[in-house]
Coordinates of C-alpha atoms in Angstrom, one line a residue:
X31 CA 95.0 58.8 172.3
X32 CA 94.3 55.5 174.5
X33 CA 96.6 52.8 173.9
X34 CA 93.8 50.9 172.0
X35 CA 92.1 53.6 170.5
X36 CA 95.2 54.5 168.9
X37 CA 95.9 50.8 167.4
X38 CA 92.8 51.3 165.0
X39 CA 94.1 54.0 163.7
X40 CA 97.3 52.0 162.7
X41 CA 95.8 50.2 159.4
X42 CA 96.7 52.9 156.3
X43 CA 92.8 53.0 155.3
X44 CA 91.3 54.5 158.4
X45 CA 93.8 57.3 158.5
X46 CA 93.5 57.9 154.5
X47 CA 89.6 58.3 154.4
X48 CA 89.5 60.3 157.8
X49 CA 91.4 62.6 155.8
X50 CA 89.3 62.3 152.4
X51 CA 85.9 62.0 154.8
X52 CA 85.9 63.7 158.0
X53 CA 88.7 66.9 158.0
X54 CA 87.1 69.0 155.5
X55 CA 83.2 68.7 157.0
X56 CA 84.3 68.2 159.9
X57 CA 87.8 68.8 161.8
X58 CA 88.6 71.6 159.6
X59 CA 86.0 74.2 160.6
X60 CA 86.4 73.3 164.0
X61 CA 90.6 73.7 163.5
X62 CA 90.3 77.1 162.2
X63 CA 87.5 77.8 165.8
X64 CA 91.1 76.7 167.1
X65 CA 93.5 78.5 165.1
X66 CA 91.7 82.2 165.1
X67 CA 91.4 82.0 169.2
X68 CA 94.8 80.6 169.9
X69 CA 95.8 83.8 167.3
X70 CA 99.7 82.6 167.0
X71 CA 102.1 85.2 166.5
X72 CA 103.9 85.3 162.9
X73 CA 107.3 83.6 163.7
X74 CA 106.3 81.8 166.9
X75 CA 107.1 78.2 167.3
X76 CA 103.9 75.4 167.6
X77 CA 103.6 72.7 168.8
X78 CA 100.8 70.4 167.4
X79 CA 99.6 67.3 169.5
X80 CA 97.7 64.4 168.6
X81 CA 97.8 65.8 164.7
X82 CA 96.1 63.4 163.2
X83 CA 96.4 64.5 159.6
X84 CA 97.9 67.4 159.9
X85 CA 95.1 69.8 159.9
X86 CA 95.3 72.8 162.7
X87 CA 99.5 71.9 161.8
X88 CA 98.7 73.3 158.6
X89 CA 96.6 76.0 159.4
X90 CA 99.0 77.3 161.9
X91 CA 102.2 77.5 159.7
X92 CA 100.3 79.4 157.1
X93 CA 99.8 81.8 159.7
X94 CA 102.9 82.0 161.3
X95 CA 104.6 82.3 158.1
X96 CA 108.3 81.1 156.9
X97 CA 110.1 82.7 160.4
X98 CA 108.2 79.9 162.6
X99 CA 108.4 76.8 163.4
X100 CA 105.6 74.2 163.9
X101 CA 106.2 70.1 166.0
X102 CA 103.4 67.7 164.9
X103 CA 102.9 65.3 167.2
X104 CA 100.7 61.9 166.8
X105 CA 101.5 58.3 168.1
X106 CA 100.0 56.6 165.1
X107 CA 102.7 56.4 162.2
X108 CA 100.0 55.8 159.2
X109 CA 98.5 59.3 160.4
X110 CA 101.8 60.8 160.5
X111 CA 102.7 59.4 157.0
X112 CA 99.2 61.0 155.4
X113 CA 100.4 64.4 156.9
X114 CA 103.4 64.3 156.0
X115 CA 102.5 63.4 152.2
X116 CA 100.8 66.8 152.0
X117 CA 103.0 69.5 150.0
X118 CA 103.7 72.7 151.7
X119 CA 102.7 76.1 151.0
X120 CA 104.6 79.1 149.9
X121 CA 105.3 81.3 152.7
X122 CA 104.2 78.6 155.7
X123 CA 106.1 77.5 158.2
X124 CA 108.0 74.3 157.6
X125 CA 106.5 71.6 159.4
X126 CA 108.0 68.4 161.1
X127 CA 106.0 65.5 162.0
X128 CA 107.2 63.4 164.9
X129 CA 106.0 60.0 166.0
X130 CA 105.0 60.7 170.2
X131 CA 103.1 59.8 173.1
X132 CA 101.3 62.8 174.5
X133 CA 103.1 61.8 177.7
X134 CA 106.8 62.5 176.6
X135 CA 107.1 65.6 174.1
X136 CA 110.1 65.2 171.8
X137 CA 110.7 69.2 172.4
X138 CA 112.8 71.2 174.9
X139 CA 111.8 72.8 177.8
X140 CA 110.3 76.5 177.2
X141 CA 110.6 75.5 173.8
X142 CA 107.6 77.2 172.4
X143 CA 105.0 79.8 172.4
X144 CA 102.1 78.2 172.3
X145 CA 100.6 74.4 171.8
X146 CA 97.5 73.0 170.1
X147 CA 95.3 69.9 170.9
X148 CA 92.4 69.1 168.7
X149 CA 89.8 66.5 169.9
X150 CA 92.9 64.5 172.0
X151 CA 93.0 65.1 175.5
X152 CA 90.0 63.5 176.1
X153 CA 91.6 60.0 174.8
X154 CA 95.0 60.4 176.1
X155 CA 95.4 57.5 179.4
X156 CA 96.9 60.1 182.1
X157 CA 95.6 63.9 181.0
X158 CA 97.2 65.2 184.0
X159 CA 100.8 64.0 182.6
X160 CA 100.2 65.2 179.6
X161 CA 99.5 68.4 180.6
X162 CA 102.4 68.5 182.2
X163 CA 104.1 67.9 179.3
X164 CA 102.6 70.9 177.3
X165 CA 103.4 73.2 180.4
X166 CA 107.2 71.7 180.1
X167 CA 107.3 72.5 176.5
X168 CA 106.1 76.3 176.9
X169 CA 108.0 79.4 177.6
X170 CA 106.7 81.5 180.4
X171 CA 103.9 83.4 179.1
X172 CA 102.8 80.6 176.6
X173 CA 99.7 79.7 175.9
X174 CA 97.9 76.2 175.6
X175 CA 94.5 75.7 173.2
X176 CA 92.5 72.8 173.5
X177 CA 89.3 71.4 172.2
X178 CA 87.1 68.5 173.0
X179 CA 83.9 67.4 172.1
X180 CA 81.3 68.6 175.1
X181 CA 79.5 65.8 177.0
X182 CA 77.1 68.3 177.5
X183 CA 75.5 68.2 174.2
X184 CA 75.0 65.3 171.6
X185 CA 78.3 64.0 170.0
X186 CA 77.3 65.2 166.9
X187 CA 78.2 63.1 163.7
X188 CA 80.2 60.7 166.2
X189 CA 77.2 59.7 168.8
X190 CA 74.7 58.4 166.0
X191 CA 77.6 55.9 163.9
X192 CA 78.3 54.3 167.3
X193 CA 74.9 53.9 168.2
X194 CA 74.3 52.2 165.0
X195 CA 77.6 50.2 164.9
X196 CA 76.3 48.7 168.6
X197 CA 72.6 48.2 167.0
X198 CA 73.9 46.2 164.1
X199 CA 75.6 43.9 166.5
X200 CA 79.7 44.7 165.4
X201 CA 81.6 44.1 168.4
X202 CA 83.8 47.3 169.7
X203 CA 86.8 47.9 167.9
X204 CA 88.3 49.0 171.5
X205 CA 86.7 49.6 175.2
X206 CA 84.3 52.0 175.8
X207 CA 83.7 52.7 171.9
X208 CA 80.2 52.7 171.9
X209 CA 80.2 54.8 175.1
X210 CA 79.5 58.5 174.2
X211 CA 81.3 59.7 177.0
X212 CA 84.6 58.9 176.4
X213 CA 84.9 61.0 173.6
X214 CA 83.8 63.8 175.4
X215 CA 84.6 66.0 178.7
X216 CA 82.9 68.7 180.6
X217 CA 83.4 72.2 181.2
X218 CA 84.6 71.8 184.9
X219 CA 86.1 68.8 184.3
X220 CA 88.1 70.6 182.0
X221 CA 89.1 73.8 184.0
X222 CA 89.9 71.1 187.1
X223 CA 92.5 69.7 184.7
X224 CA 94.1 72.5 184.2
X225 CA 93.7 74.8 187.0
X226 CA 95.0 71.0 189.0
X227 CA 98.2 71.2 186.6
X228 CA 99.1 74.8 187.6
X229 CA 98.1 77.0 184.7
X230 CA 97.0 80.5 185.1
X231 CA 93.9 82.5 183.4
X232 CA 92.2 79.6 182.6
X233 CA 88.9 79.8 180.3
X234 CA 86.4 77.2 178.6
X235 CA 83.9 78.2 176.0
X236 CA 81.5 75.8 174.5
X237 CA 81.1 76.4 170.7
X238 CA 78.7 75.0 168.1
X239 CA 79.0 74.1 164.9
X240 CA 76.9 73.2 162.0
X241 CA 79.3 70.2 159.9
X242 CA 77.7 69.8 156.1
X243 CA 77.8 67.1 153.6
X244 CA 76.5 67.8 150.3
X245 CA 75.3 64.5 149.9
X246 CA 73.7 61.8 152.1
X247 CA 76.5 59.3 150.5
X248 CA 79.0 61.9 151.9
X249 CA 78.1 62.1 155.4
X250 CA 77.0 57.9 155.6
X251 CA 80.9 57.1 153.9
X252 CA 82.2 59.1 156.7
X253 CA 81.9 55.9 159.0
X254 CA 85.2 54.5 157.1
X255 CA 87.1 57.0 158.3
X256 CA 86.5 56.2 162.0
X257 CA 87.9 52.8 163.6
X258 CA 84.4 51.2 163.0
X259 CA 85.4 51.4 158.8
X260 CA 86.8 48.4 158.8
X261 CA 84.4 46.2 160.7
X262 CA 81.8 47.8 158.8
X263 CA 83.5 47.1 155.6
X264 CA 83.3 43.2 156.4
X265 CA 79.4 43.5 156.5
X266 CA 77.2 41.4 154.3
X267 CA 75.6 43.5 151.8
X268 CA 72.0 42.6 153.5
X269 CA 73.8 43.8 156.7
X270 CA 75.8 47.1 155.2
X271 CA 72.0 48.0 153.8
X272 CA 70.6 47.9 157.5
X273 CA 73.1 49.7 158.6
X274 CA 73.2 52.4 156.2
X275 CA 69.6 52.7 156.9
X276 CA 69.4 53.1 160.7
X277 CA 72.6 55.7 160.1
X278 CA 70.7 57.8 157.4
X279 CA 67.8 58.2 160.0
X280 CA 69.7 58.6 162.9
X281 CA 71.5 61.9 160.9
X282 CA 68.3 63.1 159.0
X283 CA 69.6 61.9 156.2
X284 CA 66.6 60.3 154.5
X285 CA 66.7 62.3 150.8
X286 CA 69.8 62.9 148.9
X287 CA 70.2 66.4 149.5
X288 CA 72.5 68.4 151.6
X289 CA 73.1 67.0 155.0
X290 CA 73.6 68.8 158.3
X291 CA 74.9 67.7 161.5
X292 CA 75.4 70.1 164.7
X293 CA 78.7 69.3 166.7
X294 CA 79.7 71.4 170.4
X295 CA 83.1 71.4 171.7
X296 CA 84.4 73.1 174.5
X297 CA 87.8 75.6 173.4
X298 CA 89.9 76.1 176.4
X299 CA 93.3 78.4 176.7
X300 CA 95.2 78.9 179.0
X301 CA 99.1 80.6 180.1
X302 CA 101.7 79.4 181.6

């Protein structure tokens, strides 16, 4: 992540209820997109980058099973400490979480068989050195997986909360927040990147998913798991009540019911 998007995900409550909020509608479905078109091999090492909470980490050493190895990587600490509080699994693969920048791996070289990056690379300030770094970190023959939301389509869940945030008049927790584009890249953007950086059989799919909340409490709290929370926690209650209301209508929201939201990423593998 960028230096100061990264900050505001420092304070314990942001990283807590992204975890409670956001992974299971949300980052979950689109970690095991990740997980079942990466396919690691049982007994392969991982390396996990910008982890966040732990979720494609998780994923991948229940796949890998007990003879592999997975690296979580994230440089926020309070993320780091909400992964690591979750218990393991019988028959995973034990999982260490490590405090890094994406632009200096704490790993060996041709340390593993394959790496993982959900919905970072987009945020991280030099993409190409980071890159780099996930090359450095592969074996010959290793294979990279990456997604990020696609500036092709709408940003989903993501788009309408900062749209609202900017409405209500809360000033940007960082640069560019209320800019949908710097959450997102493009297809050729994204194969430049990494057929730039030297990696061979390159691909880019775009992918959709529908995210659901059950309720439309679910999918409005979602906003305090995202860096605006706390702003929009110091609302006035006349103010939070706008803003719930412009975010309900903006999602399609307006009973009670279930809630649905279409996302679009872009998966892209590649070898080394």
């Amino acid at each position: 992540m960028s230096g100061a998007r990264s900050e505001a995900f420092v304070t314990a409550s942001v990283p807590e209820a992204y975890d409670r909020l956001l992974v299971g509608p949300v980052f979950e479905p689109w970690a095991r997109e990740l997980v079942r078109r990466v396919a690691p091999a049982p007994g392969a090492t991982v390396l996990d980058l910008a982890c966040g909470p732990g979720t494609v980490a998780r994923l991948v050493a229940e796949r890998i099973g007990t003879a592999g190895r997975v690296v979580a990587c994230d440089i926020s600490p309070a993320m780091l400490a909400v992964a690591s509080a979750v218990p393991g699994v019988p028959g995973a693969a034990p999982i260490e979480y490590v405090e890094s920048s994406a632009d200096a791996l704490p790993v060996a070289d041709a340390a593993c068989d394959v790496v993982v990056c959900q919905q970072g690379l987009q945020f991280f300030p030099d993409r190409p050195a980071a890159l780099n770094e996930m090359r450095r970190a592969l074996r010959d023959g290793g294979t990279v997986a990456l997604a990020v939301w696609a500036v092709e389509r709408p940003l989903g869940l993501f788009g309408p909360i900062g749209e609202t945030v900017r409405d209500c008049g809360v000033p940007e927790p960082y640069p560019r927040a209320f800019e949908p584009d710097s959450y997102a890249l493009g297809a050729p953007a994204l194969r430049d990147l990494l057929a730039g950086g030297g990696w061979r059989d390159v691909t880019v799919e775009l992918v959709e998913l529908e995210c659901v909340w059950a309720t439309r409490d679910a999918v409005l709290g979602t906003v305090f798991g995202t860096p605006f929370g706390p702003l929009i926690a110091g609302l006035t209650p006349v103010e939070h009540e706008r803003f719930t209301g412009m975010l309900a209508e903006r999602l399609g929201a307006a009973g009670d019911g279930e809630v649905r939201v279409r996302t679009a990423a872009h998966i892209a593998s590649a070898t080394r």
